[in-house]
Structure formats: C-alpha cells, structure tokens
mmCIF file with all atom_site columns, C-alpha atoms in Angstrom:
data_model
loop_
_atom_site.group_PDB
_atom_site.id
_atom_site.type_symbol
_atom_site.label_atom_id
_atom_site.label_alt_id
_atom_site.label_comp_id
_atom_site.label_asym_id
_atom_site.label_entity_id
_atom_site.label_seq_id
_atom_site.pdbx_PDB_ins_code
_atom_site.Cartn_x
_atom_site.Cartn_y
_atom_site.Cartn_z
_atom_site.occupancy
_atom_site.B_iso_or_equiv
_atom_site.pdbx_formal_charge
_atom_site.auth_seq_id
_atom_site.auth_comp_id
_atom_site.auth_asym_id
_atom_site.auth_atom_id
_atom_site.pdbx_PDB_model_num
ATOM 1   C CA . UNK A 1 1   ? 65.271 8.068   -11.000 1.00 70.00 ? 1   UNK A CA 1
ATOM 2   C CA . UNK A 1 2   ? 62.429 5.345   -10.812 1.00 84.00 ? 2   UNK A CA 1
ATOM 3   C CA . UNK A 1 3   ? 63.272 3.541   -7.438  1.00 89.00 ? 3   UNK A CA 1
ATOM 4   C CA . UNK A 1 4   ? 60.840 0.962   -6.066  1.00 93.00 ? 4   UNK A CA 1
ATOM 5   C CA . UNK A 1 5   ? 60.487 0.108   -2.584  1.00 94.00 ? 5   UNK A CA 1
ATOM 6   C CA . UNK A 1 6   ? 59.155 -2.841  -0.997  1.00 96.00 ? 6   UNK A CA 1
ATOM 7   C CA . UNK A 1 7   ? 58.317 -3.485  2.837   1.00 96.00 ? 7   UNK A CA 1
ATOM 8   C CA . UNK A 1 8   ? 58.977 -5.210  4.962   1.00 96.00 ? 8   UNK A CA 1
ATOM 9   C CA . UNK A 1 9   ? 62.261 -6.574  3.071   1.00 95.00 ? 9   UNK A CA 1
ATOM 10  C CA . UNK A 1 10  ? 61.804 -9.953  4.842   1.00 96.00 ? 10  UNK A CA 1
ATOM 11  C CA . UNK A 1 11  ? 59.115 -11.252 7.209   1.00 97.00 ? 11  UNK A CA 1
ATOM 12  C CA . UNK A 1 12  ? 58.901 -14.677 9.079   1.00 97.00 ? 12  UNK A CA 1
ATOM 13  C CA . UNK A 1 13  ? 55.206 -15.434 10.037  1.00 96.00 ? 13  UNK A CA 1
ATOM 14  C CA . UNK A 1 14  ? 53.117 -18.302 11.451  1.00 96.00 ? 14  UNK A CA 1
ATOM 15  C CA . UNK A 1 15  ? 51.338 -20.967 9.346   1.00 97.00 ? 15  UNK A CA 1
ATOM 16  C CA . UNK A 1 16  ? 47.812 -19.196 9.308   1.00 96.00 ? 16  UNK A CA 1
ATOM 17  C CA . UNK A 1 17  ? 48.557 -15.718 9.059   1.00 97.00 ? 17  UNK A CA 1
ATOM 18  C CA . UNK A 1 18  ? 48.098 -13.321 7.081   1.00 97.00 ? 18  UNK A CA 1
ATOM 19  C CA . UNK A 1 19  ? 51.178 -11.270 5.562   1.00 97.00 ? 19  UNK A CA 1
ATOM 20  C CA . UNK A 1 20  ? 50.857 -7.643  4.086   1.00 97.00 ? 20  UNK A CA 1
ATOM 21  C CA . UNK A 1 21  ? 53.932 -6.566  1.683   1.00 97.00 ? 21  UNK A CA 1
ATOM 22  C CA . UNK A 1 22  ? 53.859 -2.988  0.432   1.00 97.00 ? 22  UNK A CA 1
ATOM 23  C CA . UNK A 1 23  ? 55.545 -2.057  -2.767  1.00 96.00 ? 23  UNK A CA 1
ATOM 24  C CA . UNK A 1 24  ? 55.983 1.751   -3.503  1.00 95.00 ? 24  UNK A CA 1
ATOM 25  C CA . UNK A 1 25  ? 57.015 3.608   -6.670  1.00 91.00 ? 25  UNK A CA 1
ATOM 26  C CA . UNK A 1 26  ? 59.083 6.535   -4.548  1.00 91.00 ? 26  UNK A CA 1
ATOM 27  C CA . UNK A 1 27  ? 59.849 9.171   -7.884  1.00 87.00 ? 27  UNK A CA 1
ATOM 28  C CA . UNK A 1 28  ? 57.232 8.573   -10.223 1.00 86.00 ? 28  UNK A CA 1
ATOM 29  C CA . UNK A 1 29  ? 53.838 7.607   -10.620 1.00 87.00 ? 29  UNK A CA 1
ATOM 30  C CA . UNK A 1 30  ? 52.935 3.927   -11.744 1.00 85.00 ? 30  UNK A CA 1
ATOM 31  C CA . UNK A 1 31  ? 50.427 3.174   -14.444 1.00 78.00 ? 31  UNK A CA 1
ATOM 32  C CA . UNK A 1 32  ? 50.413 -0.371  -13.696 1.00 88.00 ? 32  UNK A CA 1
ATOM 33  C CA . UNK A 1 33  ? 52.298 -2.515  -10.929 1.00 92.00 ? 33  UNK A CA 1
ATOM 34  C CA . UNK A 1 34  ? 52.877 -6.340  -10.957 1.00 94.00 ? 34  UNK A CA 1
ATOM 35  C CA . UNK A 1 35  ? 53.546 -8.821  -8.527  1.00 96.00 ? 35  UNK A CA 1
ATOM 36  C CA . UNK A 1 36  ? 56.444 -11.836 -8.991  1.00 95.00 ? 36  UNK A CA 1
ATOM 37  C CA . UNK A 1 37  ? 57.084 -14.827 -7.037  1.00 95.00 ? 37  UNK A CA 1
ATOM 38  C CA . UNK A 1 38  ? 60.606 -15.845 -7.445  1.00 91.00 ? 38  UNK A CA 1
ATOM 39  C CA . UNK A 1 39  ? 61.331 -19.592 -6.056  1.00 88.00 ? 39  UNK A CA 1
ATOM 40  C CA . UNK A 1 40  ? 65.254 -20.264 -5.572  1.00 85.00 ? 40  UNK A CA 1
ATOM 41  C CA . UNK A 1 41  ? 67.625 -20.593 -8.505  1.00 81.00 ? 41  UNK A CA 1
ATOM 42  C CA . UNK A 1 42  ? 64.510 -19.502 -10.539 1.00 86.00 ? 42  UNK A CA 1
ATOM 43  C CA . UNK A 1 43  ? 63.214 -16.835 -12.641 1.00 88.00 ? 43  UNK A CA 1
ATOM 44  C CA . UNK A 1 44  ? 60.522 -14.972 -11.942 1.00 90.00 ? 44  UNK A CA 1
ATOM 45  C CA . UNK A 1 45  ? 57.006 -15.853 -12.486 1.00 91.00 ? 45  UNK A CA 1
ATOM 46  C CA . UNK A 1 46  ? 54.422 -13.220 -12.785 1.00 92.00 ? 46  UNK A CA 1
ATOM 47  C CA . UNK A 1 47  ? 51.440 -13.487 -10.633 1.00 95.00 ? 47  UNK A CA 1
ATOM 48  C CA . UNK A 1 48  ? 49.338 -10.429 -11.003 1.00 94.00 ? 48  UNK A CA 1
ATOM 49  C CA . UNK A 1 49  ? 49.258 -7.364  -12.436 1.00 91.00 ? 49  UNK A CA 1
ATOM 50  C CA . UNK A 1 50  ? 47.478 -4.553  -11.121 1.00 90.00 ? 50  UNK A CA 1
ATOM 51  C CA . UNK A 1 51  ? 46.348 -0.674  -12.106 1.00 85.00 ? 51  UNK A CA 1
ATOM 52  C CA . UNK A 1 52  ? 45.298 2.397   -10.012 1.00 82.00 ? 52  UNK A CA 1
ATOM 53  C CA . UNK A 1 53  ? 41.534 1.659   -9.100  1.00 80.00 ? 53  UNK A CA 1
ATOM 54  C CA . UNK A 1 54  ? 40.759 -1.269  -10.800 1.00 83.00 ? 54  UNK A CA 1
ATOM 55  C CA . UNK A 1 55  ? 40.644 -4.931  -9.739  1.00 86.00 ? 55  UNK A CA 1
ATOM 56  C CA . UNK A 1 56  ? 43.850 -6.964  -10.800 1.00 91.00 ? 56  UNK A CA 1
ATOM 57  C CA . UNK A 1 57  ? 44.264 -9.418  -13.182 1.00 91.00 ? 57  UNK A CA 1
ATOM 58  C CA . UNK A 1 58  ? 45.405 -12.628 -12.050 1.00 94.00 ? 58  UNK A CA 1
ATOM 59  C CA . UNK A 1 59  ? 47.904 -15.409 -14.128 1.00 92.00 ? 59  UNK A CA 1
ATOM 60  C CA . UNK A 1 60  ? 46.494 -18.674 -14.720 1.00 92.00 ? 60  UNK A CA 1
ATOM 61  C CA . UNK A 1 61  ? 46.762 -21.232 -11.658 1.00 93.00 ? 61  UNK A CA 1
ATOM 62  C CA . UNK A 1 62  ? 47.239 -17.776 -8.644  1.00 95.00 ? 62  UNK A CA 1
ATOM 63  C CA . UNK A 1 63  ? 44.733 -17.899 -6.262  1.00 94.00 ? 63  UNK A CA 1
ATOM 64  C CA . UNK A 1 64  ? 42.864 -14.621 -6.215  1.00 92.00 ? 64  UNK A CA 1
ATOM 65  C CA . UNK A 1 65  ? 41.539 -15.434 -2.769  1.00 94.00 ? 65  UNK A CA 1
ATOM 66  C CA . UNK A 1 66  ? 44.751 -16.135 -1.145  1.00 96.00 ? 66  UNK A CA 1
ATOM 67  C CA . UNK A 1 67  ? 46.656 -13.577 -2.633  1.00 97.00 ? 67  UNK A CA 1
ATOM 68  C CA . UNK A 1 68  ? 44.995 -10.180 -2.801  1.00 95.00 ? 68  UNK A CA 1
ATOM 69  C CA . UNK A 1 69  ? 46.140 -7.063  -4.268  1.00 94.00 ? 69  UNK A CA 1
ATOM 70  C CA . UNK A 1 70  ? 45.057 -3.443  -3.481  1.00 90.00 ? 70  UNK A CA 1
ATOM 71  C CA . UNK A 1 71  ? 46.200 -0.647  -5.517  1.00 88.00 ? 71  UNK A CA 1
ATOM 72  C CA . UNK A 1 72  ? 45.190 2.151   -4.015  1.00 83.00 ? 72  UNK A CA 1
ATOM 73  C CA . UNK A 1 73  ? 47.415 4.775   -5.740  1.00 89.00 ? 73  UNK A CA 1
ATOM 74  C CA . UNK A 1 74  ? 49.561 5.436   -8.204  1.00 88.00 ? 74  UNK A CA 1
ATOM 75  C CA . UNK A 1 75  ? 52.323 4.751   -6.140  1.00 92.00 ? 75  UNK A CA 1
ATOM 76  C CA . UNK A 1 76  ? 51.392 2.031   -3.582  1.00 93.00 ? 76  UNK A CA 1
ATOM 77  C CA . UNK A 1 77  ? 50.070 -1.383  -4.074  1.00 94.00 ? 77  UNK A CA 1
ATOM 78  C CA . UNK A 1 78  ? 49.938 -4.107  -1.237  1.00 95.00 ? 78  UNK A CA 1
ATOM 79  C CA . UNK A 1 79  ? 50.276 -7.775  -1.781  1.00 97.00 ? 79  UNK A CA 1
ATOM 80  C CA . UNK A 1 80  ? 48.110 -9.714  1.336   1.00 97.00 ? 80  UNK A CA 1
ATOM 81  C CA . UNK A 1 81  ? 49.038 -13.746 1.940   1.00 97.00 ? 81  UNK A CA 1
ATOM 82  C CA . UNK A 1 82  ? 45.986 -14.623 3.308   1.00 96.00 ? 82  UNK A CA 1
ATOM 83  C CA . UNK A 1 83  ? 46.125 -18.004 5.490   1.00 96.00 ? 83  UNK A CA 1
ATOM 84  C CA . UNK A 1 84  ? 50.254 -18.224 4.451   1.00 96.00 ? 84  UNK A CA 1
ATOM 85  C CA . UNK A 1 85  ? 51.569 -21.874 4.573   1.00 96.00 ? 85  UNK A CA 1
ATOM 86  C CA . UNK A 1 86  ? 55.050 -22.853 4.205   1.00 96.00 ? 86  UNK A CA 1
ATOM 87  C CA . UNK A 1 87  ? 54.487 -23.506 0.757   1.00 95.00 ? 87  UNK A CA 1
ATOM 88  C CA . UNK A 1 88  ? 53.980 -19.777 0.227   1.00 96.00 ? 88  UNK A CA 1
ATOM 89  C CA . UNK A 1 89  ? 57.107 -19.086 1.490   1.00 96.00 ? 89  UNK A CA 1
ATOM 90  C CA . UNK A 1 90  ? 59.319 -17.197 -1.154  1.00 95.00 ? 90  UNK A CA 1
ATOM 91  C CA . UNK A 1 91  ? 60.741 -14.487 -2.655  1.00 94.00 ? 91  UNK A CA 1
ATOM 92  C CA . UNK A 1 92  ? 58.194 -11.837 -3.631  1.00 96.00 ? 92  UNK A CA 1
ATOM 93  C CA . UNK A 1 93  ? 59.561 -8.879  -6.334  1.00 95.00 ? 93  UNK A CA 1
ATOM 94  C CA . UNK A 1 94  ? 56.742 -6.363  -7.536  1.00 95.00 ? 94  UNK A CA 1
ATOM 95  C CA . UNK A 1 95  ? 57.744 -3.724  -10.057 1.00 94.00 ? 95  UNK A CA 1
ATOM 96  C CA . UNK A 1 96  ? 56.324 -0.767  -11.359 1.00 92.00 ? 96  UNK A CA 1
ATOM 97  C CA . UNK A 1 97  ? 56.267 0.822   -15.520 1.00 87.00 ? 97  UNK A CA 1
ATOM 98  C CA . UNK A 1 98  ? 56.021 4.645   -15.822 1.00 80.00 ? 98  UNK A CA 1
ATOM 99  C CA . UNK A 1 99  ? 52.781 6.584   -16.070 1.00 69.00 ? 99  UNK A CA 1
ATOM 100 C CA . UNK A 1 100 ? 54.118 8.367   -19.603 1.00 66.00 ? 100 UNK A CA 1
ATOM 101 C CA . UNK A 1 101 ? 53.656 7.461   -22.954 1.00 59.00 ? 101 UNK A CA 1
ATOM 102 C CA . UNK A 1 102 ? 56.889 6.122   -24.634 1.00 64.00 ? 102 UNK A CA 1
ATOM 103 C CA . UNK A 1 103 ? 58.162 3.719   -21.869 1.00 71.00 ? 103 UNK A CA 1
ATOM 104 C CA . UNK A 1 104 ? 54.915 1.662   -20.312 1.00 70.00 ? 104 UNK A CA 1
ATOM 105 C CA . UNK A 1 105 ? 56.782 -1.121  -21.251 1.00 77.00 ? 105 UNK A CA 1
ATOM 106 C CA . UNK A 1 106 ? 60.144 -0.627  -18.889 1.00 85.00 ? 106 UNK A CA 1
ATOM 107 C CA . UNK A 1 107 ? 59.547 -2.328  -15.712 1.00 89.00 ? 107 UNK A CA 1
ATOM 108 C CA . UNK A 1 108 ? 61.247 -0.688  -12.474 1.00 91.00 ? 108 UNK A CA 1
ATOM 109 C CA . UNK A 1 109 ? 61.618 -3.515  -9.631  1.00 93.00 ? 109 UNK A CA 1
ATOM 110 C CA . UNK A 1 110 ? 61.707 -3.576  -5.997  1.00 94.00 ? 110 UNK A CA 1
ATOM 111 C CA . UNK A 1 111 ? 64.359 -5.034  -3.524  1.00 93.00 ? 111 UNK A CA 1
ATOM 112 C CA . UNK A 1 112 ? 61.781 -8.361  -2.864  1.00 94.00 ? 112 UNK A CA 1
ATOM 113 C CA . UNK A 1 113 ? 60.496 -9.708  0.489   1.00 95.00 ? 113 UNK A CA 1
ATOM 114 C CA . UNK A 1 114 ? 61.551 -12.778 1.755   1.00 95.00 ? 114 UNK A CA 1
ATOM 115 C CA . UNK A 1 115 ? 58.747 -14.623 3.329   1.00 96.00 ? 115 UNK A CA 1
ATOM 116 C CA . UNK A 1 116 ? 59.018 -17.425 5.417   1.00 96.00 ? 116 UNK A CA 1
ATOM 117 C CA . UNK A 1 117 ? 56.486 -19.607 6.813   1.00 96.00 ? 117 UNK A CA 1
ATOM 118 C CA . UNK A 1 118 ? 56.847 -21.679 9.521   1.00 96.00 ? 118 UNK A CA 1
ATOM 119 C CA . UNK B 2 1   ? 54.889 -17.587 -29.734 1.00 70.00 ? 1   UNK B CA 1
ATOM 120 C CA . UNK B 2 2   ? 56.791 -15.504 -27.801 1.00 78.00 ? 2   UNK B CA 1
ATOM 121 C CA . UNK B 2 3   ? 59.851 -17.190 -25.789 1.00 86.00 ? 3   UNK B CA 1
ATOM 122 C CA . UNK B 2 4   ? 63.200 -16.353 -24.771 1.00 93.00 ? 4   UNK B CA 1
ATOM 123 C CA . UNK B 2 5   ? 66.348 -18.762 -24.499 1.00 95.00 ? 5   UNK B CA 1
ATOM 124 C CA . UNK B 2 6   ? 69.524 -18.036 -22.546 1.00 96.00 ? 6   UNK B CA 1
ATOM 125 C CA . UNK B 2 7   ? 71.949 -20.562 -23.591 1.00 95.00 ? 7   UNK B CA 1
ATOM 126 C CA . UNK B 2 8   ? 74.000 -20.657 -20.906 1.00 95.00 ? 8   UNK B CA 1
ATOM 127 C CA . UNK B 2 9   ? 72.710 -21.744 -17.246 1.00 95.00 ? 9   UNK B CA 1
ATOM 128 C CA . UNK B 2 10  ? 76.124 -20.622 -15.643 1.00 97.00 ? 10  UNK B CA 1
ATOM 129 C CA . UNK B 2 11  ? 78.812 -18.515 -17.088 1.00 98.00 ? 11  UNK B CA 1
ATOM 130 C CA . UNK B 2 12  ? 82.504 -18.352 -14.803 1.00 98.00 ? 12  UNK B CA 1
ATOM 131 C CA . UNK B 2 13  ? 85.667 -15.607 -16.528 1.00 98.00 ? 13  UNK B CA 1
ATOM 132 C CA . UNK B 2 14  ? 88.467 -14.313 -14.568 1.00 97.00 ? 14  UNK B CA 1
ATOM 133 C CA . UNK B 2 15  ? 88.568 -10.777 -13.299 1.00 97.00 ? 15  UNK B CA 1
ATOM 134 C CA . UNK B 2 16  ? 89.473 -8.523  -16.269 1.00 97.00 ? 16  UNK B CA 1
ATOM 135 C CA . UNK B 2 17  ? 88.670 -10.478 -18.787 1.00 98.00 ? 17  UNK B CA 1
ATOM 136 C CA . UNK B 2 18  ? 85.681 -10.358 -21.204 1.00 98.00 ? 18  UNK B CA 1
ATOM 137 C CA . UNK B 2 19  ? 82.014 -11.229 -20.483 1.00 98.00 ? 19  UNK B CA 1
ATOM 138 C CA . UNK B 2 20  ? 79.791 -12.852 -22.914 1.00 98.00 ? 20  UNK B CA 1
ATOM 139 C CA . UNK B 2 21  ? 75.874 -13.879 -21.878 1.00 98.00 ? 21  UNK B CA 1
ATOM 140 C CA . UNK B 2 22  ? 74.042 -15.296 -24.759 1.00 98.00 ? 22  UNK B CA 1
ATOM 141 C CA . UNK B 2 23  ? 70.181 -15.033 -25.527 1.00 97.00 ? 23  UNK B CA 1
ATOM 142 C CA . UNK B 2 24  ? 67.895 -15.610 -27.971 1.00 96.00 ? 24  UNK B CA 1
ATOM 143 C CA . UNK B 2 25  ? 64.840 -14.468 -28.659 1.00 93.00 ? 25  UNK B CA 1
ATOM 144 C CA . UNK B 2 26  ? 61.333 -15.733 -30.360 1.00 89.00 ? 26  UNK B CA 1
ATOM 145 C CA . UNK B 2 27  ? 58.603 -12.569 -31.376 1.00 79.00 ? 27  UNK B CA 1
ATOM 146 C CA . UNK B 2 28  ? 56.031 -12.730 -34.421 1.00 72.00 ? 28  UNK B CA 1
ATOM 147 C CA . UNK B 2 29  ? 55.960 -8.999  -33.583 1.00 74.00 ? 29  UNK B CA 1
ATOM 148 C CA . UNK B 2 30  ? 58.796 -6.351  -33.259 1.00 76.00 ? 30  UNK B CA 1
ATOM 149 C CA . UNK B 2 31  ? 59.656 -6.927  -29.608 1.00 83.00 ? 31  UNK B CA 1
ATOM 150 C CA . UNK B 2 32  ? 61.383 -4.469  -26.964 1.00 87.00 ? 32  UNK B CA 1
ATOM 151 C CA . UNK B 2 33  ? 64.388 -6.139  -25.435 1.00 92.00 ? 33  UNK B CA 1
ATOM 152 C CA . UNK B 2 34  ? 65.968 -5.544  -21.977 1.00 94.00 ? 34  UNK B CA 1
ATOM 153 C CA . UNK B 2 35  ? 68.809 -7.465  -19.588 1.00 97.00 ? 35  UNK B CA 1
ATOM 154 C CA . UNK B 2 36  ? 68.073 -6.986  -16.113 1.00 96.00 ? 36  UNK B CA 1
ATOM 155 C CA . UNK B 2 37  ? 70.500 -8.010  -13.086 1.00 96.00 ? 37  UNK B CA 1
ATOM 156 C CA . UNK B 2 38  ? 70.184 -9.171  -9.973  1.00 93.00 ? 38  UNK B CA 1
ATOM 157 C CA . UNK B 2 39  ? 72.120 -9.641  -7.100  1.00 92.00 ? 39  UNK B CA 1
ATOM 158 C CA . UNK B 2 40  ? 71.522 -12.089 -4.588  1.00 87.00 ? 40  UNK B CA 1
ATOM 159 C CA . UNK B 2 41  ? 68.621 -11.702 -2.050  1.00 82.00 ? 41  UNK B CA 1
ATOM 160 C CA . UNK B 2 42  ? 68.007 -8.551  -4.262  1.00 86.00 ? 42  UNK B CA 1
ATOM 161 C CA . UNK B 2 43  ? 65.445 -7.091  -6.594  1.00 87.00 ? 43  UNK B CA 1
ATOM 162 C CA . UNK B 2 44  ? 66.286 -6.931  -10.626 1.00 91.00 ? 44  UNK B CA 1
ATOM 163 C CA . UNK B 2 45  ? 67.754 -3.851  -11.896 1.00 93.00 ? 45  UNK B CA 1
ATOM 164 C CA . UNK B 2 46  ? 67.528 -2.572  -15.676 1.00 93.00 ? 46  UNK B CA 1
ATOM 165 C CA . UNK B 2 47  ? 71.266 -2.948  -17.200 1.00 96.00 ? 47  UNK B CA 1
ATOM 166 C CA . UNK B 2 48  ? 70.103 -1.760  -20.620 1.00 95.00 ? 48  UNK B CA 1
ATOM 167 C CA . UNK B 2 49  ? 67.116 -1.522  -23.172 1.00 92.00 ? 49  UNK B CA 1
ATOM 168 C CA . UNK B 2 50  ? 66.359 -1.898  -27.360 1.00 91.00 ? 50  UNK B CA 1
ATOM 169 C CA . UNK B 2 51  ? 63.600 -0.259  -28.793 1.00 82.00 ? 51  UNK B CA 1
ATOM 170 C CA . UNK B 2 52  ? 64.096 -0.380  -32.375 1.00 75.00 ? 52  UNK B CA 1
ATOM 171 C CA . UNK B 2 53  ? 66.283 2.556   -32.329 1.00 75.00 ? 53  UNK B CA 1
ATOM 172 C CA . UNK B 2 54  ? 70.578 1.685   -32.691 1.00 84.00 ? 54  UNK B CA 1
ATOM 173 C CA . UNK B 2 55  ? 71.156 -2.105  -32.338 1.00 89.00 ? 55  UNK B CA 1
ATOM 174 C CA . UNK B 2 56  ? 73.915 -1.688  -29.877 1.00 94.00 ? 56  UNK B CA 1
ATOM 175 C CA . UNK B 2 57  ? 72.491 -0.723  -27.167 1.00 95.00 ? 57  UNK B CA 1
ATOM 176 C CA . UNK B 2 58  ? 75.305 0.729   -24.552 1.00 95.00 ? 58  UNK B CA 1
ATOM 177 C CA . UNK B 2 59  ? 73.981 0.185   -20.644 1.00 95.00 ? 59  UNK B CA 1
ATOM 178 C CA . UNK B 2 60  ? 75.270 0.632   -17.481 1.00 95.00 ? 60  UNK B CA 1
ATOM 179 C CA . UNK B 2 61  ? 78.423 -0.836  -15.368 1.00 94.00 ? 61  UNK B CA 1
ATOM 180 C CA . UNK B 2 62  ? 80.056 -1.151  -18.786 1.00 97.00 ? 62  UNK B CA 1
ATOM 181 C CA . UNK B 2 63  ? 77.595 -3.677  -20.308 1.00 97.00 ? 63  UNK B CA 1
ATOM 182 C CA . UNK B 2 64  ? 76.587 -3.476  -23.901 1.00 97.00 ? 64  UNK B CA 1
ATOM 183 C CA . UNK B 2 65  ? 74.303 -5.818  -25.982 1.00 97.00 ? 65  UNK B CA 1
ATOM 184 C CA . UNK B 2 66  ? 73.822 -5.896  -29.571 1.00 95.00 ? 66  UNK B CA 1
ATOM 185 C CA . UNK B 2 67  ? 69.906 -6.212  -31.401 1.00 93.00 ? 67  UNK B CA 1
ATOM 186 C CA . UNK B 2 68  ? 70.724 -9.180  -34.570 1.00 93.00 ? 68  UNK B CA 1
ATOM 187 C CA . UNK B 2 69  ? 67.916 -9.482  -35.657 1.00 89.00 ? 69  UNK B CA 1
ATOM 188 C CA . UNK B 2 70  ? 69.027 -12.126 -38.561 1.00 90.00 ? 70  UNK B CA 1
ATOM 189 C CA . UNK B 2 71  ? 70.207 -14.286 -35.704 1.00 93.00 ? 71  UNK B CA 1
ATOM 190 C CA . UNK B 2 72  ? 67.235 -12.966 -33.310 1.00 93.00 ? 72  UNK B CA 1
ATOM 191 C CA . UNK B 2 73  ? 70.074 -12.708 -30.521 1.00 95.00 ? 73  UNK B CA 1
ATOM 192 C CA . UNK B 2 74  ? 70.286 -10.069 -28.073 1.00 96.00 ? 74  UNK B CA 1
ATOM 193 C CA . UNK B 2 75  ? 73.934 -11.125 -26.306 1.00 98.00 ? 75  UNK B CA 1
ATOM 194 C CA . UNK B 2 76  ? 75.378 -9.133  -23.466 1.00 98.00 ? 76  UNK B CA 1
ATOM 195 C CA . UNK B 2 77  ? 79.047 -8.260  -23.428 1.00 98.00 ? 77  UNK B CA 1
ATOM 196 C CA . UNK B 2 78  ? 81.111 -6.314  -21.252 1.00 98.00 ? 78  UNK B CA 1
ATOM 197 C CA . UNK B 2 79  ? 84.953 -6.160  -21.968 1.00 97.00 ? 79  UNK B CA 1
ATOM 198 C CA . UNK B 2 80  ? 86.213 -6.389  -18.756 1.00 97.00 ? 80  UNK B CA 1
ATOM 199 C CA . UNK B 2 81  ? 84.855 -8.165  -15.783 1.00 97.00 ? 81  UNK B CA 1
ATOM 200 C CA . UNK B 2 82  ? 84.736 -7.005  -12.624 1.00 97.00 ? 82  UNK B CA 1
ATOM 201 C CA . UNK B 2 83  ? 84.645 -8.713  -9.163  1.00 96.00 ? 83  UNK B CA 1
ATOM 202 C CA . UNK B 2 84  ? 81.285 -6.668  -8.385  1.00 95.00 ? 84  UNK B CA 1
ATOM 203 C CA . UNK B 2 85  ? 79.505 -8.267  -11.818 1.00 97.00 ? 85  UNK B CA 1
ATOM 204 C CA . UNK B 2 86  ? 79.043 -11.751 -10.034 1.00 97.00 ? 86  UNK B CA 1
ATOM 205 C CA . UNK B 2 87  ? 75.552 -12.004 -10.211 1.00 97.00 ? 87  UNK B CA 1
ATOM 206 C CA . UNK B 2 88  ? 72.167 -13.725 -12.065 1.00 95.00 ? 88  UNK B CA 1
ATOM 207 C CA . UNK B 2 89  ? 71.600 -12.019 -15.603 1.00 97.00 ? 89  UNK B CA 1
ATOM 208 C CA . UNK B 2 90  ? 68.023 -12.197 -16.769 1.00 96.00 ? 90  UNK B CA 1
ATOM 209 C CA . UNK B 2 91  ? 67.267 -11.639 -20.787 1.00 96.00 ? 91  UNK B CA 1
ATOM 210 C CA . UNK B 2 92  ? 63.592 -9.738  -21.026 1.00 94.00 ? 92  UNK B CA 1
ATOM 211 C CA . UNK B 2 93  ? 61.390 -9.724  -23.794 1.00 90.00 ? 93  UNK B CA 1
ATOM 212 C CA . UNK B 2 94  ? 58.111 -7.322  -24.419 1.00 84.00 ? 94  UNK B CA 1
ATOM 213 C CA . UNK B 2 95  ? 56.431 -8.753  -27.113 1.00 71.00 ? 95  UNK B CA 1
ATOM 214 C CA . UNK B 2 96  ? 55.060 -5.596  -28.634 1.00 65.00 ? 96  UNK B CA 1
ATOM 215 C CA . UNK B 2 97  ? 57.529 -2.512  -28.794 1.00 55.00 ? 97  UNK B CA 1
ATOM 216 C CA . UNK B 2 98  ? 55.914 0.096   -26.971 1.00 54.00 ? 98  UNK B CA 1
ATOM 217 C CA . UNK B 2 99  ? 53.118 0.032   -24.940 1.00 54.00 ? 99  UNK B CA 1
ATOM 218 C CA . UNK B 2 100 ? 51.981 -1.960  -21.807 1.00 57.00 ? 100 UNK B CA 1
ATOM 219 C CA . UNK B 2 101 ? 52.408 -5.893  -22.406 1.00 66.00 ? 101 UNK B CA 1
ATOM 220 C CA . UNK B 2 102 ? 53.792 -8.924  -20.036 1.00 80.00 ? 102 UNK B CA 1
ATOM 221 C CA . UNK B 2 103 ? 57.007 -9.365  -19.725 1.00 88.00 ? 103 UNK B CA 1
ATOM 222 C CA . UNK B 2 104 ? 58.773 -12.461 -21.143 1.00 88.00 ? 104 UNK B CA 1
ATOM 223 C CA . UNK B 2 105 ? 61.872 -13.686 -18.644 1.00 92.00 ? 105 UNK B CA 1
ATOM 224 C CA . UNK B 2 106 ? 64.664 -15.940 -19.832 1.00 93.00 ? 106 UNK B CA 1
ATOM 225 C CA . UNK B 2 107 ? 65.607 -18.613 -17.106 1.00 93.00 ? 107 UNK B CA 1
ATOM 226 C CA . UNK B 2 108 ? 68.546 -16.497 -16.110 1.00 94.00 ? 108 UNK B CA 1
ATOM 227 C CA . UNK B 2 109 ? 72.593 -17.100 -16.324 1.00 96.00 ? 109 UNK B CA 1
ATOM 228 C CA . UNK B 2 110 ? 74.450 -16.673 -13.388 1.00 96.00 ? 110 UNK B CA 1
ATOM 229 C CA . UNK B 2 111 ? 77.928 -15.260 -13.584 1.00 98.00 ? 111 UNK B CA 1
ATOM 230 C CA . UNK B 2 112 ? 80.735 -16.181 -11.431 1.00 97.00 ? 112 UNK B CA 1
ATOM 231 C CA . UNK B 2 113 ? 83.854 -13.978 -11.190 1.00 97.00 ? 113 UNK B CA 1
ATOM 232 C CA . UNK B 2 114 ? 87.288 -15.697 -10.025 1.00 96.00 ? 114 UNK B CA 1
ATOM 233 C CA . UNK B 2 115 ? 90.549 -13.398 -8.901  1.00 94.00 ? 115 UNK B CA 1
#
C-alpha cells in the first residue's frame, strides 16, 4: 500500500517551454502532497507543500510564479515548471501523506522525475 | 532548532558483513524519526519509523534502528549486507510526533557493498 507515482519519469525540453509533472497517490487519499528538488549527490530540498483545494505553501526562495502547483484532488497534484531554463534541470520528487489520523507525518515518495532543459 | 546529522557521508562494507549508518538528531520536542533509502535515479522508500513506542524499530529488508534519547541517536543497522543494499540512505526527523509537519532531512550516507 501507499504507492505514489509520478509522470513523466524523464523529460527533456527546450529552454523557454513549460513542463508539467504529475504526482498521484494510487491506493490512498493524500491529505497533503509535497514537492522536493534534489541536486546531484545532495539531499532533498522542500519546494512547496500543497493541500487539496487550497493554495500551495512555498518555501523561502522558491518562485511561486515559476513553479506552479495545483492540487485538484486528494490523489493528484501537479507541478508546472514555467518558462524552463537550464538551471531548472534537476530531479523532482513528490511525496504524499495519508488522509487518516495517526500517520499524517509519514511521507510516501514518488519515483521522481528527471528534468533536463536544453 | 531541529536538525539531523548523518555522521558519515560514505560507508563501504563487504557483502555479508554488518552495516552501521549513524544518525544524530536535535529536537526540542518528542520527534518521530525515519530512515529512507534511495536507489540511483529512484524516489525514496521508507525503511522504518520510530514514533515513541518501542525504542528498537524493525524495518524492511532486515534493517533495524535503535532510538537512544540520552545519546540523541537513531543509528541504522543490518547484520549482514547484501549487494542490493548499495544505495543512499537518509535519516529524517519529524519534529512533532503525530500530525503534519515538515520533514528535516540529513545529508545522506552513501552505502557501497563490495563482493
């Protein structure tokens, strides 16, 4: 149980285009979904937290107009990288926490999306 | 302030020998603690979780971790390493046990397993 998927797993795009990444909780409803960015050989950096039906909460230094997050349902959150540039190339990972009391703090992670902007 | 320190950035062991990955934390509250594993180009998989129940926590794939409050440690161990254990391991703190809050990640320990 508690499986999270991401799509696509890998994407290459041209500079200036926008890219959408989907994060789905497959077998559970997620109270909250999180978006992380990971640079090579580094730990995860939290970008934003989203709750279904409300605006995402962005971490300091993360541009909300560049990284658009939509959390349309209890099983789907999307991250859109707008006007992507080479410096946005990274590994993006989402996670989700369960909609049930007693286990809201455990996050279940997706497999990640490798973005390469040329 | 809450923080997590993974004491070794790299650990190398031979197959069949014990594994020890060290983690110390700092928290003003009663935290929950996690170990996650990440294989190359993959997401994070939950190995185990401590939430103020038993101090010795058993996880998947033969891993276990012991919560020692007096030492503020949560070291991860496995009696016998397997080649498939080679991966990056993250010690993670949830500052408030129960309920939603931001996770605090350690810098990670890369485990190499040699034949």
